[in-house]
């Protein structure tokens, strides 16, 4: 078989000009490890997983760093970074004044994943 520029060989493009990939450099997340109950629950899940398969140890993250990633984004220009920071600061200020956020929050989550797969 002859492979010419742009054809696939083994699932990857051969001979095609490389395009600069813009990689994500910022993520927005909700830290969930501020709750001792959440950390305890994560430790319990980790313990159960390790009883099933000790080989899973490498895939587990420290419960104290637990968070839910909301958005992963690439912010290349300094203006974009400053706008994102301002938006997050505004959100933090707004939510600090909202007493409803002091109450427990129940979420239903789907499609959870991690970056070490």
C-alpha atoms as one frame of an Amber mdcrd trajectory, in Angstrom:
protein
   0.000   0.000   0.000   1.262   3.468  -0.855   0.557   6.204   1.669   0.391
   9.690   0.267   0.234  12.999   2.070  -2.945  13.309   4.073  -3.862   9.618
   4.063  -4.258   7.751   7.312  -1.777   5.096   8.339  -2.397   3.262  11.564
  -5.004   5.781  12.681  -2.831   8.859  12.255  -2.295  11.269   9.438   0.972
  10.759   7.579   2.738  13.507   5.694   0.056  16.079   6.389   1.227  19.498
   7.444   1.048  19.801  11.202  -1.470  22.233  12.576  -0.666  24.020  15.805
  -2.934  22.571  18.438  -4.236  25.025  20.983  -4.203  23.184  24.267  -6.449
  24.072  27.194  -4.620  26.104  29.795  -7.400  27.048  32.241 -10.117  25.156
  33.999 -13.017  26.236  36.154 -14.022  23.908  38.954 -16.085  23.577  42.087
 -13.971  22.450  45.017 -15.888  19.774  46.898 -13.169  18.776  49.337 -13.976
  21.652  51.708 -16.595  19.367  53.231 -15.235  16.799  55.696 -18.233  14.590
  54.879 -17.339  14.605  51.163 -13.696  13.766  51.893 -14.796  10.903  54.162
 -17.147   9.592  51.461 -14.387   9.730  48.837 -12.030   7.840  51.160 -14.713
   5.198  51.660 -15.159   4.799  47.895 -11.381   4.585  47.435 -11.178   1.883
  50.090 -13.908  -0.148  48.392 -12.246   0.211  44.997  -8.872  -0.890  46.348
 -10.424  -3.950  48.010 -11.723  -4.917  44.581  -8.508  -4.163  42.734  -5.299
  -2.871  44.301  -4.111  -1.948  40.795  -6.519   0.988  40.841  -4.320   2.842
  43.367  -2.508   4.738  40.594  -5.814   6.054  39.240  -6.985   7.538  42.542
  -6.472  11.179  43.413  -6.093  12.560  46.912  -9.556  13.179  48.385  -8.382
  16.552  49.699  -7.986  17.794  46.111 -11.440  16.657  44.975 -13.242  19.016
  42.634 -15.766  18.985  39.808 -14.428  20.512  36.611 -17.068  22.688  35.011
 -15.134  24.017  32.029 -11.769  23.444  30.378 -10.749  26.219  28.037  -7.849
  27.692  26.089  -7.262  31.354  26.844  -4.422  32.572  24.673  -4.689  36.363
  24.741  -3.984  38.266  27.939  -7.286  40.144  27.433  -9.145  36.809  27.494
  -7.358  35.777  30.686  -8.209  39.077  32.370 -11.881  38.813  31.336 -12.076
  35.260  32.680 -10.489  36.325  35.977 -12.878  39.269  36.283 -15.881  37.036
  35.604 -14.784  34.562  38.276 -14.154  37.337  40.806 -17.600  38.776  40.078
 -19.208  35.358  40.466 -17.402  34.793  43.762 -18.552  38.175  45.063 -22.159
  37.554  43.966 -22.339  34.075  45.488 -20.760  35.212  48.765 -23.797  37.469
  49.250 -26.300  34.761  48.335 -27.422  33.086  51.573 -29.101  30.236  49.659
 -25.641  28.889  48.808 -24.987  28.332  52.507 -27.561  25.531  52.404 -26.658
  21.993  51.271 -26.871  21.565  47.533 -28.027  18.361  45.862 -26.746  17.698
  42.337 -27.353  14.876  39.895 -24.206  14.274  37.852 -23.784  12.355  34.608
 -20.797  11.693  32.381 -18.175  11.989  35.118 -14.601  11.297  34.127 -11.039
  12.143  35.034  -7.842  13.158  33.264  -5.794  10.055  34.076  -7.529   7.517
  31.871
